[in-house]
XYZ file of C-alpha atoms in Angstrom:
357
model
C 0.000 0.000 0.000
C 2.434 2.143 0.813
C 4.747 1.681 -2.280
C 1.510 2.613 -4.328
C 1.054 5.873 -2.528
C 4.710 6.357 -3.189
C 3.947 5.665 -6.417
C 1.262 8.014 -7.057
C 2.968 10.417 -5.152
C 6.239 11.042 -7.245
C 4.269 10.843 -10.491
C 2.197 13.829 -9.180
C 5.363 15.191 -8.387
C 7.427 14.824 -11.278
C 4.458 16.473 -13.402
C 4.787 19.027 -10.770
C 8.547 19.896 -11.418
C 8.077 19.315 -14.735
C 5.927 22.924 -15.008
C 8.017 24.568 -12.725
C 10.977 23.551 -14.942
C 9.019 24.889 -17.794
C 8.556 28.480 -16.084
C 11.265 28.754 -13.740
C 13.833 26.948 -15.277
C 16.285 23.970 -14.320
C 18.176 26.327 -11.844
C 15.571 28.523 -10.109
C 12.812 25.580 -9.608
C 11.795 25.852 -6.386
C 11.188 22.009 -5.595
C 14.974 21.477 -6.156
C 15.779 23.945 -3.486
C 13.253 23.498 -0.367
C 15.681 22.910 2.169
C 17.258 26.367 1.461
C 14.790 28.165 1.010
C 13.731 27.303 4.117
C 16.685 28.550 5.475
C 16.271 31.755 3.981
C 12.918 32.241 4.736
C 14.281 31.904 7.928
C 16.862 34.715 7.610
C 13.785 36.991 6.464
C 12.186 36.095 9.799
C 15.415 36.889 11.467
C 15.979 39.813 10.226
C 12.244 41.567 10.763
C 12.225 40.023 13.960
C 15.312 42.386 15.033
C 13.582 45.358 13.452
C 10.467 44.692 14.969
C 11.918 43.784 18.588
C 14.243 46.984 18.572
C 10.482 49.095 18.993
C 8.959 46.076 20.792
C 8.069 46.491 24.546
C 7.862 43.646 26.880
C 5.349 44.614 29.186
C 1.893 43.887 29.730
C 0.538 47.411 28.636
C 3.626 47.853 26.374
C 3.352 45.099 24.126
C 0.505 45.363 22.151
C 0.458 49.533 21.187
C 4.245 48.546 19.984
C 3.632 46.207 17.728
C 0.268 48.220 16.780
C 2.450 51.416 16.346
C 4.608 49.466 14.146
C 1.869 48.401 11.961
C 0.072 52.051 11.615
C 1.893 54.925 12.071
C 5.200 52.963 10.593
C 3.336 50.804 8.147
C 6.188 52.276 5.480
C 8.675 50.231 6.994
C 7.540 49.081 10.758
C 4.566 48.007 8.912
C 6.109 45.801 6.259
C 8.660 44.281 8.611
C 6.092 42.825 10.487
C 4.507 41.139 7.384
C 7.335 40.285 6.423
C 8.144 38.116 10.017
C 4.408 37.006 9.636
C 4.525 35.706 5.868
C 7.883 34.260 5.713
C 7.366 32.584 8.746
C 4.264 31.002 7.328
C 6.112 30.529 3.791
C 8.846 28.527 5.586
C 6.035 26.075 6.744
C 4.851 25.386 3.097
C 8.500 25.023 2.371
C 9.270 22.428 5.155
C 5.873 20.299 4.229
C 6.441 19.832 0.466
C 9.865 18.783 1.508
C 9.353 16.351 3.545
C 6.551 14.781 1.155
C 9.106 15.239 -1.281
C 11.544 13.446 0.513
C 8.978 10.202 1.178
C 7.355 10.095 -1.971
C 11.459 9.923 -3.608
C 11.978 7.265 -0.944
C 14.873 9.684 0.635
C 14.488 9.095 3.799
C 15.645 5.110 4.336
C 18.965 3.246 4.459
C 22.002 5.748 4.959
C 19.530 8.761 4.675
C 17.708 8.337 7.843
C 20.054 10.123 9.766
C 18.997 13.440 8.105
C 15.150 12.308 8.446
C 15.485 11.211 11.914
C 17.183 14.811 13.319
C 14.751 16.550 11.041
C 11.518 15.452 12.961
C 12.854 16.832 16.715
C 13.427 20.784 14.666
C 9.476 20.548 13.795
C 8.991 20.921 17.713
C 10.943 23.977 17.476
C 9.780 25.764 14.346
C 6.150 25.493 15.745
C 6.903 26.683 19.555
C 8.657 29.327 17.893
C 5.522 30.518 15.676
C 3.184 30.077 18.767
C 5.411 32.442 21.051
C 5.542 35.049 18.454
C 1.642 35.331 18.560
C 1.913 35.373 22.324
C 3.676 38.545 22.240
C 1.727 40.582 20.074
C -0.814 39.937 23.498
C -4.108 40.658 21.517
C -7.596 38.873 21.763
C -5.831 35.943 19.290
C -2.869 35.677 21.651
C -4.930 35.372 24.879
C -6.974 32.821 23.143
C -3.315 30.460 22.449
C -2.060 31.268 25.893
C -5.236 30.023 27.437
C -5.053 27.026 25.400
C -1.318 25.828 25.977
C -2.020 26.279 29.534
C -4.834 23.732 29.166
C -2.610 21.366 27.060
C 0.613 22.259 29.613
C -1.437 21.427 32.228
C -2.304 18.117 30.561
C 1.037 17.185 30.724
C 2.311 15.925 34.551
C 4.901 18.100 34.402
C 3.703 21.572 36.366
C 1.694 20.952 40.258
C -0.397 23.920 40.238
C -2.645 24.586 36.812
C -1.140 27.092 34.474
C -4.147 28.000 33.144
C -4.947 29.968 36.346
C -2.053 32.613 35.314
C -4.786 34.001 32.458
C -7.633 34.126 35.154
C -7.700 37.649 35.581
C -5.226 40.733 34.583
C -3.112 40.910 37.805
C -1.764 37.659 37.235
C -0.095 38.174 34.178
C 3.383 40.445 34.588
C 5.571 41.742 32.772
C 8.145 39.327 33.982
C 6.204 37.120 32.090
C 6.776 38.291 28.243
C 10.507 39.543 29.472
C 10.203 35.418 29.631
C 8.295 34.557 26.643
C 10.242 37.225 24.573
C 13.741 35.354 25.796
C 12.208 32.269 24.679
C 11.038 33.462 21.602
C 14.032 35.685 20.678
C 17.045 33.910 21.615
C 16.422 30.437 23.278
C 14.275 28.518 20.841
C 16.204 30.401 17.779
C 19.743 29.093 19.190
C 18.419 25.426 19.257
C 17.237 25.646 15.638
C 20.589 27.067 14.418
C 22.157 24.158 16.039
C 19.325 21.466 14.632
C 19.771 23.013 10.784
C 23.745 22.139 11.288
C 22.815 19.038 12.659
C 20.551 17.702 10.316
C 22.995 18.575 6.951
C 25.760 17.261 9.231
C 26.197 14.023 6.626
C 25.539 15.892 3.682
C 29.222 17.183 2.361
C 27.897 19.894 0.500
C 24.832 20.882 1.499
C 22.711 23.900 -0.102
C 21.851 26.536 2.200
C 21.423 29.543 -0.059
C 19.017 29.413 -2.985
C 19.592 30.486 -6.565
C 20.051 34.790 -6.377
C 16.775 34.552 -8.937
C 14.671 32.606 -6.533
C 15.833 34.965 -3.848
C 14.544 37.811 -5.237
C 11.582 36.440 -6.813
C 10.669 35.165 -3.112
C 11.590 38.495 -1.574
C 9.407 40.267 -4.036
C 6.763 37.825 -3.491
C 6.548 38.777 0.413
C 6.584 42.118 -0.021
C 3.791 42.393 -2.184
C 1.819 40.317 -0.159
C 2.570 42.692 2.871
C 1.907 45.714 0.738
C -1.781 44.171 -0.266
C -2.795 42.353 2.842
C -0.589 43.692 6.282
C -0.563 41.612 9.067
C -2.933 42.998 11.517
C -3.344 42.551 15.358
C -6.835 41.570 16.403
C -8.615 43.970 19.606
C -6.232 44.347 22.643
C -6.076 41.344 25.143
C -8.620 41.346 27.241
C -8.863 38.552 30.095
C -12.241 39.310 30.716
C -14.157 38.931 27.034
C -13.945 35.828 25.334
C -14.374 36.385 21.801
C -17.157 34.312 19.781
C -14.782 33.832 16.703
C -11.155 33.491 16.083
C -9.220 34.111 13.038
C -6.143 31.361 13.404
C -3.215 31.069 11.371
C -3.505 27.513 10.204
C 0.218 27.153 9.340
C 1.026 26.770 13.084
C -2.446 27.043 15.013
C -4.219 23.863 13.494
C -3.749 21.856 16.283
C -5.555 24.903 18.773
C -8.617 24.511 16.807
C -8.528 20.837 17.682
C -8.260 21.189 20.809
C -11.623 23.375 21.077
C -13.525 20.879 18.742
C -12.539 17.661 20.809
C -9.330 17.498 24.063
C -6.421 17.746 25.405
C -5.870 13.750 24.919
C -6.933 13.757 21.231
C -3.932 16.679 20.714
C -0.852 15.303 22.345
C -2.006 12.302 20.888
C -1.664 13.254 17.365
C 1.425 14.915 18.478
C 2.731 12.022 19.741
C 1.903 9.687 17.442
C 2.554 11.352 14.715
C 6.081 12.203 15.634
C 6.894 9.273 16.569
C 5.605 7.724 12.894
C 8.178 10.117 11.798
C 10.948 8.710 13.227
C 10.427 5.272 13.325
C 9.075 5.577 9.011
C 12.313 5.087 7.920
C 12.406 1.481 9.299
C 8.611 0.819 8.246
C 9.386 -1.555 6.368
C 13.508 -2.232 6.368
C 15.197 -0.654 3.130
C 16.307 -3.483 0.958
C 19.792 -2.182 0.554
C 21.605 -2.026 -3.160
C 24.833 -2.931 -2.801
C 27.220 -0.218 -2.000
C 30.166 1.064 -3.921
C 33.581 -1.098 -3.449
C 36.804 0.535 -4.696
C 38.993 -1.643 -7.087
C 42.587 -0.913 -6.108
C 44.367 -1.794 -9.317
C 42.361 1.401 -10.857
C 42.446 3.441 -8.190
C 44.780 6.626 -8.653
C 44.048 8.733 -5.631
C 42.790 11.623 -7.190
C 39.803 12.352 -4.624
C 37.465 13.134 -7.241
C 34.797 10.927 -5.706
C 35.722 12.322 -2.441
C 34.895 15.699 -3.294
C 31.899 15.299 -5.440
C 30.023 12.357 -3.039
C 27.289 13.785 -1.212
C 26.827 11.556 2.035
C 30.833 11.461 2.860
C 30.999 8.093 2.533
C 34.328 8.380 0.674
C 37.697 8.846 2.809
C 41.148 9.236 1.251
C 43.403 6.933 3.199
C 47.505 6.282 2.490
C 47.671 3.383 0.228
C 49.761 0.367 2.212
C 50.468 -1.949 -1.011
C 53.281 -1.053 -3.895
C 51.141 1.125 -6.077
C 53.054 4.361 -7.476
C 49.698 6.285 -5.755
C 49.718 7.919 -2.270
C 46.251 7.638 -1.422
C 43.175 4.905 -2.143
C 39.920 5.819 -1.906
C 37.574 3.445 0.898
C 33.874 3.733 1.093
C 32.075 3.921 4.737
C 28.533 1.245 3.753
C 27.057 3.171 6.722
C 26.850 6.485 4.445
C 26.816 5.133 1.001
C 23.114 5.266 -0.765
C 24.432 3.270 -3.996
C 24.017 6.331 -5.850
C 26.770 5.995 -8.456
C 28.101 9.921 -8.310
C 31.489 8.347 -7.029
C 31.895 6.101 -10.577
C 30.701 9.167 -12.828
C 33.389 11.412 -11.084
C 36.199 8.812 -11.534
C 38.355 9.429 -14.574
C 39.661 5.691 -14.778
C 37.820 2.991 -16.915
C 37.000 0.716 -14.313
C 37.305 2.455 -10.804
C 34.760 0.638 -8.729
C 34.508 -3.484 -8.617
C 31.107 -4.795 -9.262
């Protein structure tokens, strides 16, 4: 069953590129370049962020004219920057979930390769904590309503001995001690963790692509600041602990899971969570990869010349001082742990017959 939705899956897909080919070209598609855009998205989120923090308040009162001064009387530039945070945050979500259906339908994600699947599952728990803070600190009627929530679902947990849902009772117990906190959290500590998770999860990859085509850049760019010229990110009324609002406008990209919660529990939630993370990491053993055999070097054709070493992408290729009488200095040895049988190393080779069969 699964094979078949595999199947279906990368004929969709290569139908897909195959446009995108046609009107971006071979260089600038974006479906050959998810994992940095991502990244870049990420430096657009970055850099807003620090414009929009540098007029930000972290207070209880503070907070939400800040951001709302931003967005109106700075909409020129305040105004945009926030869009900008809002959007590309929201863009790098698209980004992430095509390519990781990319990644399964291309059966990427098995035998040597589950190493970069495997650390890419634990960075999802970041990326969405990190969206979910942000709307805590804008601290309108939205952001009340996902504070109140994660409470509930933190207080599911056994982890806390008094309810934290109590702390959004009534306006004196929320301080501004509390989004100095959240903004900490949201600014530097979750941020820090994903730096180090990106660098993790390309660790295997030898030369891994972390900056898009300069087209694609722009084009992106462009398209983000258009969308915050026509629609701005807007805050919702001030926060008030007192009015609970008959309708909520989420942002599904990272709030899906809040509007389950209202429409069934706390158990149904984590569960999902749960479950579906852990799906994600064990998928890559569900069923075994039937391994092809790897590459094996053949030493009498072998003239140390690294090209397969520089050109593999897994770095499953080491140069190691040759031992036997050869007139070469250096053999080439393959790692099976890293090698995906993908047959770069033979193209690169220069020699007739590099590899033994």
């Amino acid at each position: 069953m699964l094979n078949y939705v595999k199947q279906a899956g990368r004929q969709i897909l290569t139908r897909t590129e195959g446009v995108f080919d046609a009107v971006f070209g071979y260089e600038d598609n974006p479906f050959y370049q998810l994992g940095a855009l991502t990244i870049f998205f990420f430096w657009v989120v970055l850099v807003s962020g620090i414009y929009v923090f540098i007029f930000f308040e972290t207070s209880v009162t503070g907070a939400y004219e800040s951001v709302d001064y931003l967005t109106r009387d700075q909409w020129y530039l305040g105004g945009i920057m926030r869009s900008l945070h809002r959007y590309a945050s929201d863009a790098a979500i698209i980004t992430i979930a095509v390519h990781i259906l990319r990644e399964f339908v291309k059966d990427r994600y098995r035998g040597p390769r589950w190493f970069s699947w495997f650390t890419g599952v634990p960075q999802l728990w970041i990326v969405f904590p990190l969206g979910i803070t942000g709307y805590w600190l804008v601290w309108d009627q939205l952001a009340v309503h996902v504070a109140i929530i994660s409470a509930e679902l933190l207080d599911w947990l056994p982890i806390f001995t008094d309810p934290m849902a109590r702390n959004f009772l009534t306006v004196e117990n929320v301080s501004d001690r509390f989004f100095t906190l959240l903004g900490f959290i949201h600014l530097l500590g979750l941020p820090l963790f994903l730096i180090f998770g990106i660098w993790f999860h390309v660790l295997r990859i030898t030369q891994p692509r972390v900056n898009p085509s300069r087209r694609l850049v722009v084009a992106s760019l462009a398209m983000l600041v258009v969308l915050s010229l026509i629609n701005p990110a807007l805050s919702q009324a001030p926060a008030n602990l007192g009015f609970v609002p008959q309708t909520t406008d989420y942002d599904w990209f990272y709030l899906f899971m809040y509007a389950l919660h209202e429409s069934s529990s706390a158990t149904v939630v984590w569960s999902l969570l749960f479950g579906g993370s852990l799906l994600l990491i064990l998928l890559p053993w569900l069923p075994p990869l039937r391994q092809a055999p790897v590459a094996q070097v053949d030493p009498d054709h072998c003239n140390g010349c690294g090209r397969c070493f520089n050109d593999c992408p897994y770095t499953a290729i080491s140069m190691e001082p040759r031992t036997d009488d050869s007139p070469y200095d250096e053999i080439a040895v393959v790692d099976p742990s890293h090698c995906v049988s993908c047959g770069i190393c033979a193209g690169a080779c220069p020699t007739p017959y590099p590899f033994a069969a």
